[in-house]
Coordinates of C-alpha atoms in Angstrom, one line a residue:
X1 CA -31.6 54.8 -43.1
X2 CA -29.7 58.2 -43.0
X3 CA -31.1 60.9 -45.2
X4 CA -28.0 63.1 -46.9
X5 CA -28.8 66.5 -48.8
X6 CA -25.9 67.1 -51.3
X7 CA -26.1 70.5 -52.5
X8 CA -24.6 71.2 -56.2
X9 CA -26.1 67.6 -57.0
X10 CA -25.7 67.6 -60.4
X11 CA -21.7 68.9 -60.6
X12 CA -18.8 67.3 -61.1
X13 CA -18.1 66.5 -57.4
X14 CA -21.5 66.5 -56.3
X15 CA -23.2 63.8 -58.5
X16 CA -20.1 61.5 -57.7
X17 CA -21.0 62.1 -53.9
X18 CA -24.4 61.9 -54.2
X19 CA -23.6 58.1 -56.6
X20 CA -21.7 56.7 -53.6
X21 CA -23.8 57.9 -50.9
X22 CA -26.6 55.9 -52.8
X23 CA -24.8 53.0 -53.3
X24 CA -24.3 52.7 -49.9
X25 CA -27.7 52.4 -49.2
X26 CA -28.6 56.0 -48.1
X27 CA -31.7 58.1 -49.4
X28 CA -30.3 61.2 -50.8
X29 CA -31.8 64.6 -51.6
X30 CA -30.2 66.3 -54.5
X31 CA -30.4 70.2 -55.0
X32 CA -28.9 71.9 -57.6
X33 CA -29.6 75.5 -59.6
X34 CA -28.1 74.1 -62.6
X35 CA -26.7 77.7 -63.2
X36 CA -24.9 78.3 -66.7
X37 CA -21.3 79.0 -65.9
X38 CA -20.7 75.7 -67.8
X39 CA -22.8 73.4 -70.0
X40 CA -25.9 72.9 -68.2
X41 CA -26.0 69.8 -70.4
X42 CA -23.6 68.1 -68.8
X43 CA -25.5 69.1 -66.0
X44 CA -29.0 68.0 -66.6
X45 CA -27.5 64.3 -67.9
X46 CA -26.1 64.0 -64.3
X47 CA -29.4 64.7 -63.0
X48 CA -31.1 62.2 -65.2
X49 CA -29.2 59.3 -64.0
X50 CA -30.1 60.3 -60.4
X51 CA -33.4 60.7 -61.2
X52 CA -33.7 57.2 -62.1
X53 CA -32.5 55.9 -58.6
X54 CA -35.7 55.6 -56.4
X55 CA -34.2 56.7 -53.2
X56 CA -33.0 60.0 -54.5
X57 CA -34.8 62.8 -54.6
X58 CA -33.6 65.8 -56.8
X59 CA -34.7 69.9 -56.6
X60 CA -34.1 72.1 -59.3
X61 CA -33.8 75.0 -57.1
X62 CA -31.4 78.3 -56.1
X63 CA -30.0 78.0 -52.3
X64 CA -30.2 81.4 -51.9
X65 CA -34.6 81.4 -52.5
X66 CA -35.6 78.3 -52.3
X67 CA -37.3 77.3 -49.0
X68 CA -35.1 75.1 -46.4
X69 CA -37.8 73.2 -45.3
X70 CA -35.8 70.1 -47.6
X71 CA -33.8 70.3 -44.7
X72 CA -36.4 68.3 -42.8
X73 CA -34.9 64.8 -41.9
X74 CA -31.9 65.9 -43.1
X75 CA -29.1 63.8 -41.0
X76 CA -25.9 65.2 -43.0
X77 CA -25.3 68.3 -45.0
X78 CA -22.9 67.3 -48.1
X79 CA -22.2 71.4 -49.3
X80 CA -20.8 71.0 -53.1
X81 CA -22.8 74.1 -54.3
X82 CA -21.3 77.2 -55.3
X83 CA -19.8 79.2 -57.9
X84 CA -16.3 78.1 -59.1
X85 CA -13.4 80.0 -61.1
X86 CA -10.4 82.5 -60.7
X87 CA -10.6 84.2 -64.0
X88 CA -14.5 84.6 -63.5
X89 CA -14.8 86.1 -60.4
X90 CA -13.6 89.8 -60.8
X91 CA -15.1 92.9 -61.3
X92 CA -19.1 92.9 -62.1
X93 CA -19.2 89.1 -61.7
X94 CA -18.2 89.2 -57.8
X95 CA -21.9 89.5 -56.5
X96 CA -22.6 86.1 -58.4
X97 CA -20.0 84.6 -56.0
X98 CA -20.9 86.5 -52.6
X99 CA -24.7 84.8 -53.0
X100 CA -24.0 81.6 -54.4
X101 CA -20.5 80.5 -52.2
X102 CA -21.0 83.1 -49.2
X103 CA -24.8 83.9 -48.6
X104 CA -26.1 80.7 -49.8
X105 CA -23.7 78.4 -47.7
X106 CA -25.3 81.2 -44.6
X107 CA -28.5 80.3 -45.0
X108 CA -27.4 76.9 -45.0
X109 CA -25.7 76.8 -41.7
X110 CA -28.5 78.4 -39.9
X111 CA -31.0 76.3 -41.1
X112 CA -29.3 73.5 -39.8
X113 CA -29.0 74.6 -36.4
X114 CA -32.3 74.7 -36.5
X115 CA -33.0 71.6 -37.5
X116 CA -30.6 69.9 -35.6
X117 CA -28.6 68.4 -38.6
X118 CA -26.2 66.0 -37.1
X119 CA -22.8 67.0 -39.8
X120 CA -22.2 69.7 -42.0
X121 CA -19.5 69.1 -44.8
X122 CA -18.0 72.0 -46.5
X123 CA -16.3 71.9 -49.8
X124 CA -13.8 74.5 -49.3
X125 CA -11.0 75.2 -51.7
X126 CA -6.8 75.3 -52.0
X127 CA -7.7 78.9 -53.2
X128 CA -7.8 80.5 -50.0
X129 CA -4.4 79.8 -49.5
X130 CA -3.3 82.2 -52.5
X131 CA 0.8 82.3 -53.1
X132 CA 2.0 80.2 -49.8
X133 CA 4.9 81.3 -48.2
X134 CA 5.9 77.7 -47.4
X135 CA 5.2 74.2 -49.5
X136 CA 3.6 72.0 -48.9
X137 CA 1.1 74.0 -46.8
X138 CA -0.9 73.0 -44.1
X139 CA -3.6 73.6 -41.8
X140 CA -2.4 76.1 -39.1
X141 CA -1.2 78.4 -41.9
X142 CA -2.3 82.1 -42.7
X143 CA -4.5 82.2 -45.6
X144 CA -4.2 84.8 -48.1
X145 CA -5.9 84.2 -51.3
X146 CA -5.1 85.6 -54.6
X147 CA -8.7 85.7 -56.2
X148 CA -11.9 86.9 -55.5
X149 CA -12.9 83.8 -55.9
X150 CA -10.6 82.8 -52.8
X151 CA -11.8 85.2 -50.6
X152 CA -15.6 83.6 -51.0
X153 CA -14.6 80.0 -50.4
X154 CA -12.8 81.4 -47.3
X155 CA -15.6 83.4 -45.6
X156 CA -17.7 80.7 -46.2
X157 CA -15.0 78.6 -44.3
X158 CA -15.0 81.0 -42.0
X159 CA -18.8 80.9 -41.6
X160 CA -18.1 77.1 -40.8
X161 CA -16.5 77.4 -38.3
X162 CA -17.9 79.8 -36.1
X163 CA -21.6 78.3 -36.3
X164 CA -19.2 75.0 -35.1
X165 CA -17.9 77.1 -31.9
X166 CA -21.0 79.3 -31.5
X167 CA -23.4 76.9 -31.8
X168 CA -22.3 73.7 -31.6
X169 CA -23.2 72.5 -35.7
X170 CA -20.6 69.5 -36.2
X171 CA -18.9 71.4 -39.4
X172 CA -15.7 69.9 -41.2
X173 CA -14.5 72.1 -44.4
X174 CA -12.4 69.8 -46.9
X175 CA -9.8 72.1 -49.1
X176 CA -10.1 70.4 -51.9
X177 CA -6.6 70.8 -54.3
X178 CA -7.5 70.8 -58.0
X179 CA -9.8 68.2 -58.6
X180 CA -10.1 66.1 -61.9
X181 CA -11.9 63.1 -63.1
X182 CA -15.0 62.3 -65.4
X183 CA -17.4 64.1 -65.5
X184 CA -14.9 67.3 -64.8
X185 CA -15.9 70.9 -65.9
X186 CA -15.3 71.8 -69.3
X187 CA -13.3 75.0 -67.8
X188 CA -11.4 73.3 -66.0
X189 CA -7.7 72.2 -67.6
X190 CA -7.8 68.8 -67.3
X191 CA -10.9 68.7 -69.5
X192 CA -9.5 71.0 -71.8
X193 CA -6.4 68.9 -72.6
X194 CA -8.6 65.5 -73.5
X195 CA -10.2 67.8 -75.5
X196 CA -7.8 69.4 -77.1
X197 CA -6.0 66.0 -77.6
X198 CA -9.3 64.0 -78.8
X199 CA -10.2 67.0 -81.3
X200 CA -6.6 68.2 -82.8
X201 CA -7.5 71.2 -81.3
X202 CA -5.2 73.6 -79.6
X203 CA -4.7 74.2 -75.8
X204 CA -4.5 77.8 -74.3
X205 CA -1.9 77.6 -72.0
X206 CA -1.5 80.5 -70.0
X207 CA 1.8 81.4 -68.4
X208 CA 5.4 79.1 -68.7
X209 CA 3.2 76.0 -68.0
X210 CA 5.9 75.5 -65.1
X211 CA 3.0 76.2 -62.9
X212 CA 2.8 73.0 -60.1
X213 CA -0.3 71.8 -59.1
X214 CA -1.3 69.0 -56.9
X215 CA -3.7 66.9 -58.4
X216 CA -6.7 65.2 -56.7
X217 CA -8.7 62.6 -58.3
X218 CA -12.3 63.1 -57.6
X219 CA -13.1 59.4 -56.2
X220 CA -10.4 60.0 -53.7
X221 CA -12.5 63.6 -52.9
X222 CA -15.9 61.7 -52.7
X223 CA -14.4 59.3 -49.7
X224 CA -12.8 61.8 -48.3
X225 CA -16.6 63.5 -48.0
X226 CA -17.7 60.4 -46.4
X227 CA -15.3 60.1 -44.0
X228 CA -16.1 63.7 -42.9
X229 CA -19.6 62.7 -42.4
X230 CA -18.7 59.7 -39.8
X231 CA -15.6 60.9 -38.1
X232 CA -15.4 61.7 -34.6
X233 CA -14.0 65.3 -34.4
X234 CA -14.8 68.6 -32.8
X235 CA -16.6 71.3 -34.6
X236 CA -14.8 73.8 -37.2
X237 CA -12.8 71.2 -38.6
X238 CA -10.6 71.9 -41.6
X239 CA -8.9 69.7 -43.1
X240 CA -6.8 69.8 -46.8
X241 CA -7.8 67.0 -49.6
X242 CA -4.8 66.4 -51.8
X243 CA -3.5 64.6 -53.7
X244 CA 0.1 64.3 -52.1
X245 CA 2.0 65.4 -55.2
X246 CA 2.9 67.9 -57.4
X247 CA 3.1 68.1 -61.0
X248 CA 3.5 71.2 -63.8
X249 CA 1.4 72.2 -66.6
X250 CA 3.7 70.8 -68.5
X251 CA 4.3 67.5 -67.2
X252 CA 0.3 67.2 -67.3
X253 CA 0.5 68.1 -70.9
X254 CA 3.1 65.4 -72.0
X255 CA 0.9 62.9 -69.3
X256 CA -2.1 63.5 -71.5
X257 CA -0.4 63.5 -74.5
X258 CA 0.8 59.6 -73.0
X259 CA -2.5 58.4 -72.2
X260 CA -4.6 59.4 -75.3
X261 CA -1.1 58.8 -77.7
X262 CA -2.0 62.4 -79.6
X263 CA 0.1 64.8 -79.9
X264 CA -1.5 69.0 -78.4
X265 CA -0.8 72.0 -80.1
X266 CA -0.6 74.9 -77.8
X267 CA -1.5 78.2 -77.5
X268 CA 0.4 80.5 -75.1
X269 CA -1.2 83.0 -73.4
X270 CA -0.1 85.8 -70.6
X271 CA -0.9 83.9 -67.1
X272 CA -4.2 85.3 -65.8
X273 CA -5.2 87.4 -62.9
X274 CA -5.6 85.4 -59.6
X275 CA -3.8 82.3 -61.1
X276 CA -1.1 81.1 -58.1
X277 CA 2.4 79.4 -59.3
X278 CA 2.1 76.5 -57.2
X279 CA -0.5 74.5 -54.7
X280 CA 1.1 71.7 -52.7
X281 CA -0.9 70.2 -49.3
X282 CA 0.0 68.1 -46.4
X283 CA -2.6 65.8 -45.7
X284 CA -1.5 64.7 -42.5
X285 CA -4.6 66.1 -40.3
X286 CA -6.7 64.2 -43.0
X287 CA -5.1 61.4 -42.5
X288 CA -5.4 61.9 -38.2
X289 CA -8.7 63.1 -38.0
X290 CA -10.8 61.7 -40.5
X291 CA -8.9 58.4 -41.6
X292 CA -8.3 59.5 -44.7
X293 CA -5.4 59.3 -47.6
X294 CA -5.6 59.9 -51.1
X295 CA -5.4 56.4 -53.1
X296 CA -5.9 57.4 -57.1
X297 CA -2.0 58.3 -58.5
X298 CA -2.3 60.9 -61.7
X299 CA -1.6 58.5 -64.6
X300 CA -4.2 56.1 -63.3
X301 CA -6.4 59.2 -62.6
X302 CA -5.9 60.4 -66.1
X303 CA -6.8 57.2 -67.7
X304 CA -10.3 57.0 -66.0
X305 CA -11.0 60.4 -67.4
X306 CA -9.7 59.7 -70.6
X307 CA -12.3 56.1 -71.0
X308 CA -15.0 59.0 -69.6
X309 CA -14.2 60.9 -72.6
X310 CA -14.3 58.6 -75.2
X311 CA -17.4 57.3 -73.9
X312 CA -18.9 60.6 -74.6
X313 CA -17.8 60.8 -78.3

């Protein structure tokens, strides 16, 4: 039976891996700081369901402290942890991502050469790529992110790949391109819009709304973590998840407004500091070297997390 450790195991993306990893019929150990940047209730009720499964083990624990002897056994590294946001990561906030999405992911990699972990997956970000020069982008492309956040997720990338060449740790980073879902952070605009629908509250929208974004729904970014963790490729992979369109703030807006049949009331705002106008991937190399391509359209997408919403009223 292969042992995973899914870091972040209680977060949107991470309790989703660490739910198909166990119904697969592998043990799983779950760590996560359950850190307050969002509701740590959310959080904790993740947890509790995980809890209950008997071949998962969970850790309530900070990466950066805790001792890496839970690496023990460990056959693949599913890396979900870290700290999330643009508009967050600025000024005194910055050290908060340097530990938690740079140092942490660090210690990480070098406990796993040392243990002789057999894959390492990476959830990188479509951050790093900041204001493209070129749609959609790809791969072999210069990144140059916007945010401080950005710059994190890409040294950690960075980090990736040179204890692949260096040392020979089987490491694949997955760019993951705005991810929704249930279970989706409340920051997070996706969230926010359900909300704003479900409630008759209004929805800060900052900038035009003619923002595009490519939309990725988070089933489609669990598989595409479990197809990283089997795939034969060579160390320092990176590869970007997408979902293979684009769509504007608006066009979500009026999508939402479709699903849930409510009308949203918005509140314009100035666009915010390290917020690109557009993300757009090709997924070809995903689809090459890891057999993977995005399956979930938006409206579809949308729907599940509207049923996860009402199911939490």
């Amino acid at each position: 039976m292969t042992t995973a450790l899914v870091t972040g195991c209680a977060g949107f993306v991470g309790s989703h891996v660490c739910d198909l990893l166990l119904e697969r019929g592998e043990h799983v150990r779950g760590v996560d700081a359950l850190t307050d940047y969002y509701d740590v209730g959310q959080k904790r009720e993740s947890l509790s369901e995980l809890t209950a499964h008997p071949r998962f083990d969970g850790i309530v624990a900070d990466i950066v402290e805790m001792s890496l002897d839970v690496l023990d056994g460990v056959d693949v590294i599913y890396h979900q942890a870290g700290q999330p946001g643009v508009r967050s990561s600025w000024r005194d906030q910055f050290d908060e991502y340097l530990n938690r999405n740079v140092l942490a992911t660090q210690r990480l990699l070098e406990a796993a050469v040392q243990r002789g972990v057999e894959r390492f997956v990476y959830a990188s970000s479509s951050s790093l790529y900041g204001n493209a020069e070129r749609y959609p982008v790809d791969e072999s492309m210069r990144p140059q992110p916007f945010s401080p956040y950005g710059v994190t997720k890409l040294a950690a990338e960075h980090l990736c790949s040179l204890y692949g060449t260096n040392f020979g740790l089987s490491t694949v980073s997955l760019r993951y391109f705005t991810v929704y879902g249930p279970r989706q952070r409340p920051d997070m605009a996706t969230y926010r819009l359900f909300e704003a629908a479900l409630n008759g509250t209004p929805f800060p929208l900052f900038g035009s709304g003619e923002q595009l974004r490519d939309f990725t729904y988070v089933g489609d970014v669990v598989r595409a973590n479990l197809c990283a963790a089997s795939a034969d490729v060579a160390p320092g992979l990176v590869v970007n998840i997408a979902g293979g369109g684009q769509c504007s703030m608006l066009e979500l807006i009026a999508m939402v407004e479709d699903v849930t049949g409510r009308s949203i009331d918005l509140d314009r705002q100035q666009p915010e500091r390290g917020d690109v106008g557009r993300t757009g991937a090709s997924t070809d190399r995903a689809r090459e070297a890891i057999g993977w391509v995005p399956e979930v359209e938006l409206v579809e997408g949308l729907r599940l997390q509207h049923e996860w919403h009402l199911s939490r009223r």
